[in-house]
GROMACS .gro file of C-alpha atoms in nm:
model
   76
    1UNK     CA    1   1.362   0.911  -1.221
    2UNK     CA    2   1.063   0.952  -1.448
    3UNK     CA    3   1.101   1.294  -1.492
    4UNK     CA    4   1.417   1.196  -1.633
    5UNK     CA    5   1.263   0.977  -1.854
    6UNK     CA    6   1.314   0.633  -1.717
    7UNK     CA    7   1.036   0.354  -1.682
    8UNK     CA    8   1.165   0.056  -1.527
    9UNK     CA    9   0.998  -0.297  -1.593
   10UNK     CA   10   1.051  -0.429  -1.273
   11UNK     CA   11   0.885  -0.173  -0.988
   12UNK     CA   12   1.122  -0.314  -0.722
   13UNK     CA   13   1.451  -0.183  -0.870
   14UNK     CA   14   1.243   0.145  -0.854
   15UNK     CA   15   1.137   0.060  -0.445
   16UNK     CA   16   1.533   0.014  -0.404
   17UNK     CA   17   1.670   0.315  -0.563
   18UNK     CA   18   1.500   0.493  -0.271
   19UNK     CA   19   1.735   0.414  -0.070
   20UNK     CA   20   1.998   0.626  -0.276
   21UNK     CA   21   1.837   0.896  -0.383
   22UNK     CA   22   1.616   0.966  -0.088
   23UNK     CA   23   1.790   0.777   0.158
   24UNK     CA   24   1.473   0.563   0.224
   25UNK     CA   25   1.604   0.252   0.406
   26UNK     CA   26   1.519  -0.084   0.305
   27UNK     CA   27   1.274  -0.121   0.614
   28UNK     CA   28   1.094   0.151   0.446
   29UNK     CA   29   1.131   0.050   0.041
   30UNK     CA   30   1.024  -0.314   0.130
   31UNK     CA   31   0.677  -0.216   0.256
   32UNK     CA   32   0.617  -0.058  -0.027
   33UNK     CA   33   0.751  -0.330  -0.290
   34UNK     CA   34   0.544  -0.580  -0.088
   35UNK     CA   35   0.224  -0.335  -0.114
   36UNK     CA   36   0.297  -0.371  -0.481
   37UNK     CA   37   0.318  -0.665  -0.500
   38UNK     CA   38   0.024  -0.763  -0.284
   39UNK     CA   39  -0.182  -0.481  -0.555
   40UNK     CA   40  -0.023  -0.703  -0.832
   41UNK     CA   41  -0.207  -1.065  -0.680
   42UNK     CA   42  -0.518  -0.865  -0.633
   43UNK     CA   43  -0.549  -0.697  -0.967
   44UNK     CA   44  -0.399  -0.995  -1.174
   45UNK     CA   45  -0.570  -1.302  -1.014
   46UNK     CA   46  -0.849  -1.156  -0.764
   47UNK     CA   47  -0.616  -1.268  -0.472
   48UNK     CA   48  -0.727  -0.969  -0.178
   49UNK     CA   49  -0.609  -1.025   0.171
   50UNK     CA   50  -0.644  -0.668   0.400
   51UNK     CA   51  -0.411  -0.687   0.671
   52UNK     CA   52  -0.470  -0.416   0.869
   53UNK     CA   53  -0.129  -0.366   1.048
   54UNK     CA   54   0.027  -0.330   0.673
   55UNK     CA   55  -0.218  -0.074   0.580
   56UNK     CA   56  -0.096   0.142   0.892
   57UNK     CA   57   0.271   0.086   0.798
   58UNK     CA   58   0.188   0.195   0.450
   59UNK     CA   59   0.057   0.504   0.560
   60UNK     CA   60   0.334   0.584   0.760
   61UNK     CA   61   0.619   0.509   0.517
   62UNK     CA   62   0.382   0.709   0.292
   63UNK     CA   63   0.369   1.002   0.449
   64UNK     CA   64   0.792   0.964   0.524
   65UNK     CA   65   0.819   0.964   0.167
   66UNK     CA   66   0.609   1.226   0.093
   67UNK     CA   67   0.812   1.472   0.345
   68UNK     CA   68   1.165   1.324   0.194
   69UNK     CA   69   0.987   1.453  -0.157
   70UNK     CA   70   0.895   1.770  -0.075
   71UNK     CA   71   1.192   1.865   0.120
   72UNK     CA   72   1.376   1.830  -0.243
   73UNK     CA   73   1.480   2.157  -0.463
   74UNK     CA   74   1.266   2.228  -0.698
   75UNK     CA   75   1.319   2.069  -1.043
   76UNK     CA   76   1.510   2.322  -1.300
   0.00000   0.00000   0.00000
């Protein structure tokens, strides 16, 4: 979507658009809106809570999205 040009103000409009264009289920998009968001509290008002299990759910929808990515054609 950025390559197209867009920049959405709201990052989870962004998380659920992944679900149409990359057919990335809301199971998967939610993790990573909550990641945000959890990124958000800690940069914006020191607010850092590590939970582990998250972290290992973030890597694995990470490296789903990463295959769906690079199993796209190629950009004109």
């Amino acid at each position: 979507m950025r390559w197209h040009g867009y920049r959405s103000e709201n990052r989870y409009i962004v998380f659920q658009c992944l679900q149409h264009t990359l057919d990335f289920g809301p199971a998967h998009w939610r993790i990573l809106a909550l990641c945000h968001e959890r990124r958000n509290l800690a940069e914006y008002e020191g607010h850092l809570e590590i939970d582990e299990q998250l972290v290992k759910e973030l890597v694995q929808v990470a490296d789903l999205l990463l295959e769906k990515v690079s199993a796209l054609a190629p950009l004109p």
